[in-house]
């Protein structure tokens, strides 16, 4: 297996080191001694990383002709459109049967080539909107760490490049090999959930001084209570129909969606900062039962509340809005 890693001036050391570590470990463990990895760029010579370190002995574009897998390891933060030469090189490699992958922001380069052609992609969650515009014919999937279409793969941000490279090992050498590499690197062979759990989901608020803004403030202090539309409309002194219409005008959302997102955000906060049980958190956030919380949480963040807590718990000293109001 011959793997070509594309690099450029300004790439971060981690984005380049992650695939080198994973694929290098395959060889070091003797799992596939004939695997070889080369780093290349638009011209042979050297590059300088974002951290200011020079990296020498960089191969030139002809490395693409040698490779079975071509990986764009990252892409500049400014998200420039791919150049004609690099695009042609990736497309030519794909045409002769090489696999193409874009890790993190490298997904933008792959999308620019047209190789995704009607297929969804993924990138770092902070750049989803931009990728959706670049890959408008197929869009993006916010809930996953990587998407492999067989011939073309894209991955989510930063550390998920490790997940993606382990997937390549699993795909070509099997699960046992990928597990050995992961164990050696002290990382999870396969992470639960997806990057949806990392995405910040701000809830749109109405501007102050309106009946809707007053309802939002009032409802936020009562997330643990039933909050049907009728109760919200009654507090706003509006008919149900008028309330729904005005609510959408001021927030861009529906009352039910707003309440659900507030409850989910509060549940995340409680999972991160307290040792309350899932059942108790479900009650405090207005879900009624742990089952309902788990269903809504997994649907929104692609992970269970318990798994989320394992990853993000920071201690139990901080109180939430629900605690403060009592």
XYZ file of C-alpha atoms in Angstrom:
326
model
C 0.000 0.000 0.000
C 1.520 3.297 -1.117
C 0.088 6.345 0.637
C 0.770 9.925 -0.473
C 0.115 12.696 2.065
C -0.347 16.190 0.650
C 1.126 19.023 2.745
C 1.561 22.769 2.243
C 3.218 25.809 3.793
C 1.310 26.673 6.962
C -0.036 23.196 7.749
C -0.219 22.392 11.448
C 2.144 19.727 12.699
C -0.681 17.643 14.142
C -2.553 17.331 10.843
C 0.571 16.002 9.180
C 1.752 13.885 12.114
C -1.552 12.048 12.739
C -1.619 10.000 9.494
C 2.153 9.510 9.656
C 1.778 8.025 13.151
C -1.139 5.732 12.279
C 0.291 4.378 9.020
C 3.817 4.256 10.443
C 2.554 2.133 13.312
C 1.203 -0.392 10.815
C 4.763 -0.956 9.601
C 6.390 -0.769 13.043
C 4.060 -3.479 14.358
C 4.803 -5.682 11.363
C 1.160 -5.739 10.286
C 1.981 -4.815 6.691
C 5.716 -4.249 6.171
C 5.142 -3.216 2.558
C 3.053 -0.161 3.487
C 4.920 3.025 2.570
C 3.983 6.643 3.214
C 5.417 9.708 1.470
C 4.766 13.395 2.044
C 4.438 15.573 -1.037
C 3.499 19.105 -2.015
C 3.045 21.298 -5.070
C 6.810 21.342 -5.464
C 9.623 19.216 -4.092
C 11.781 20.658 -1.350
C 10.582 21.816 2.048
C 7.612 23.422 3.761
C 7.206 25.395 6.982
C 4.490 24.425 9.433
C 2.114 26.861 11.101
C 4.174 26.465 14.267
C 7.251 27.730 12.400
C 9.165 24.466 11.987
C 10.686 23.540 8.611
C 9.964 20.091 7.182
C 12.411 18.978 4.526
C 12.651 16.183 1.984
C 9.136 16.837 0.680
C 8.415 15.002 -2.573
C 6.915 16.625 -5.661
C 3.582 16.180 -7.467
C 4.761 13.094 -9.356
C 4.287 11.203 -6.070
C 0.590 11.072 -6.913
C 1.345 8.754 -9.852
C 3.011 6.331 -7.401
C 0.231 6.247 -4.796
C -2.651 3.864 -4.107
C -4.180 6.330 -1.649
C -3.840 10.115 -1.884
C -4.715 12.055 1.263
C -5.124 15.821 1.544
C -4.167 16.038 5.208
C -5.612 19.525 5.800
C -6.253 22.827 4.019
C -5.540 26.511 4.778
C -7.919 28.215 7.223
C -8.790 30.785 4.533
C -10.351 27.935 2.510
C -9.001 28.885 -0.936
C -10.394 27.020 -3.921
C -8.150 24.227 -5.119
C -5.655 25.078 -7.871
C -5.954 23.564 -11.338
C -2.797 21.460 -11.061
C -3.685 19.912 -7.705
C -7.261 19.311 -8.806
C -6.076 17.588 -11.987
C -3.629 15.445 -10.017
C -6.340 14.232 -7.633
C -8.793 13.571 -10.443
C -6.184 11.686 -12.493
C -5.269 9.559 -9.480
C -8.938 8.785 -8.909
C -9.417 7.858 -12.564
C -6.700 5.206 -12.397
C -8.207 3.695 -9.226
C -6.456 5.427 -6.337
C -8.507 6.262 -3.258
C -8.802 9.960 -2.419
C -9.285 11.320 1.098
C -9.623 14.770 2.624
C -8.962 15.051 6.351
C -10.459 17.918 8.352
C -10.390 21.028 6.101
C -8.866 18.872 3.371
C -12.492 18.003 2.600
C -12.744 21.378 0.857
C -10.026 20.449 -1.629
C -11.743 17.134 -2.377
C -15.120 18.839 -2.789
C -13.583 21.361 -5.211
C -12.418 18.569 -7.526
C -15.996 17.415 -8.119
C -15.127 13.869 -7.055
C -17.903 13.838 -4.461
C -20.469 14.346 -7.265
C -23.793 14.042 -5.493
C -22.388 12.447 -2.341
C -22.334 14.035 1.124
C -19.133 15.132 2.829
C -17.992 16.081 6.315
C -15.419 18.490 7.742
C -14.633 20.313 10.983
C -17.938 21.328 12.556
C -17.027 25.040 12.585
C -16.780 25.024 8.770
C -19.938 23.079 7.940
C -21.767 26.062 6.451
C -18.900 26.820 4.085
C -18.575 23.187 2.990
C -22.315 22.957 2.435
C -21.994 25.846 -0.031
C -18.974 24.267 -1.763
C -20.632 20.847 -1.910
C -24.106 22.195 -2.673
C -25.029 19.287 -4.943
C -24.928 16.842 -2.017
C -24.496 18.781 1.206
C -22.875 17.593 4.428
C -23.533 15.185 7.258
C -22.964 16.874 10.618
C -23.390 13.719 12.687
C -20.358 11.633 11.712
C -16.579 11.605 12.163
C -15.899 10.438 8.600
C -17.703 9.361 5.433
C -16.162 6.723 3.184
C -17.768 6.284 -0.236
C -15.266 3.586 -1.121
C -13.270 5.645 -3.574
C -13.490 9.024 -1.838
C -13.450 9.781 1.874
C -13.791 12.950 3.959
C -13.366 13.372 7.694
C -14.383 15.722 10.472
C -12.005 17.990 12.336
C -8.584 17.621 13.910
C -8.386 14.448 16.049
C -10.970 12.672 13.909
C -8.219 12.320 11.308
C -6.921 9.553 13.576
C -10.338 7.866 13.418
C -10.276 8.181 9.631
C -6.798 6.731 9.281
C -7.697 3.838 11.607
C -10.703 3.256 9.352
C -8.349 2.990 6.361
C -6.283 0.421 8.257
C -9.446 -1.492 9.217
C -10.704 -1.344 5.628
C -7.518 -2.789 4.098
C -6.057 -4.936 6.889
C -9.053 -5.848 9.031
C -10.401 -4.988 12.481
C -7.716 -6.899 14.370
C -4.955 -4.850 12.758
C -6.754 -1.547 13.385
C -7.315 -2.514 17.020
C -3.618 -3.319 17.492
C -2.622 0.039 16.015
C -5.149 1.867 18.196
C -3.974 0.035 21.325
C -0.371 0.879 20.536
C -1.242 4.560 20.095
C -3.509 4.470 23.181
C -6.595 5.679 21.322
C -10.056 4.208 20.850
C -10.283 1.704 17.947
C -13.690 3.150 17.130
C -15.210 6.133 18.905
C -18.895 6.103 19.790
C -21.098 8.842 18.400
C -19.996 11.553 16.040
C -19.006 15.157 15.881
C -22.617 16.290 16.401
C -21.877 16.093 20.116
C -19.223 18.815 19.731
C -21.270 21.259 17.690
C -22.282 24.425 19.484
C -26.010 24.897 19.000
C -26.923 28.447 20.012
C -30.648 28.940 20.443
C -31.989 32.042 18.724
C -33.438 34.548 21.142
C -35.974 37.296 20.571
C -34.916 40.910 21.055
C -35.706 42.363 24.472
C -38.862 44.213 25.339
C -41.342 42.079 23.397
C -43.963 39.633 24.603
C -42.021 36.789 22.982
C -38.783 37.803 24.721
C -40.650 37.826 28.032
C -42.023 34.332 27.352
C -38.546 32.997 26.551
C -37.120 34.347 29.785
C -40.091 32.989 31.744
C -39.924 29.561 30.089
C -36.171 29.246 30.558
C -36.691 29.396 34.344
C -39.258 26.578 34.102
C -37.630 23.976 31.862
C -38.488 21.271 34.389
C -42.202 22.033 34.042
C -44.596 21.135 31.194
C -44.317 23.845 28.529
C -46.929 23.149 25.861
C -47.606 25.820 23.255
C -50.916 26.667 24.889
C -49.207 27.553 28.176
C -46.603 29.695 26.429
C -49.257 31.483 24.397
C -51.320 32.104 27.519
C -48.336 33.726 29.243
C -47.852 35.957 26.184
C -51.578 36.790 26.208
C -51.929 35.682 22.589
C -53.998 33.176 20.741
C -52.199 29.953 19.860
C -52.059 30.820 16.164
C -50.848 34.382 16.720
C -48.239 33.209 19.201
C -46.768 30.605 16.843
C -46.616 33.132 14.010
C -44.989 35.847 16.139
C -42.615 33.357 17.750
C -41.309 32.296 14.350
C -40.944 35.892 13.199
C -38.816 36.813 16.207
C -36.761 33.636 16.683
C -36.842 31.806 13.358
C -37.862 28.666 15.243
C -40.988 26.985 16.559
C -41.896 27.027 20.269
C -41.488 23.253 20.523
C -38.062 23.295 18.858
C -36.885 26.177 21.072
C -37.953 24.391 24.256
C -36.324 21.121 23.146
C -33.011 22.805 22.323
C -32.973 24.656 25.639
C -33.652 21.409 27.485
C -30.933 19.567 25.574
C -28.400 22.325 26.246
C -29.279 22.269 29.947
C -28.966 18.468 29.987
C -25.483 18.764 28.451
C -24.492 21.270 31.122
C -25.715 19.005 33.927
C -23.932 15.991 32.445
C -20.699 17.967 32.205
C -20.757 19.633 35.615
C -22.718 17.461 38.052
C -22.896 13.832 39.131
C -26.700 13.717 38.993
C -28.191 10.541 37.548
C -29.568 10.511 34.019
C -33.031 9.947 35.491
C -32.704 13.021 37.705
C -31.373 15.153 34.836
C -34.284 14.046 32.671
C -36.705 15.249 35.346
C -34.901 18.565 35.954
C -34.827 19.341 32.218
C -38.463 18.516 31.582
C -38.051 15.275 29.635
C -40.183 13.318 32.054
C -38.212 10.087 31.807
C -34.667 8.916 31.178
C -35.869 7.068 28.075
C -37.203 10.292 26.530
C -33.979 12.136 27.360
C -31.839 9.374 25.850
C -33.886 9.296 22.641
C -33.753 13.057 22.127
C -30.105 13.341 23.187
C -28.931 10.605 20.852
C -30.962 12.046 17.984
C -29.405 15.489 18.488
C -25.806 14.568 19.345
C -25.301 11.018 17.996
C -24.239 9.793 21.434
C -25.952 8.670 24.629
C -26.026 10.912 27.728
C -23.777 8.463 29.598
C -21.196 8.363 26.798
C -21.289 12.159 26.561
C -20.609 12.442 30.291
C -17.629 10.078 30.043
C -16.065 12.337 27.425
C -16.893 15.776 28.781
C -17.476 15.640 32.557
C -15.360 18.344 34.215
C -16.338 17.890 37.866
C -19.379 18.242 40.040
C -18.901 21.597 41.755
C -20.707 23.782 39.230
C -24.451 24.291 39.459
C -26.848 24.759 36.582
C -29.673 27.200 35.993
C -32.068 24.561 37.337
C -30.124 24.358 40.605
C -29.787 28.113 40.939
C -33.515 28.714 40.631
C -34.354 26.385 43.489
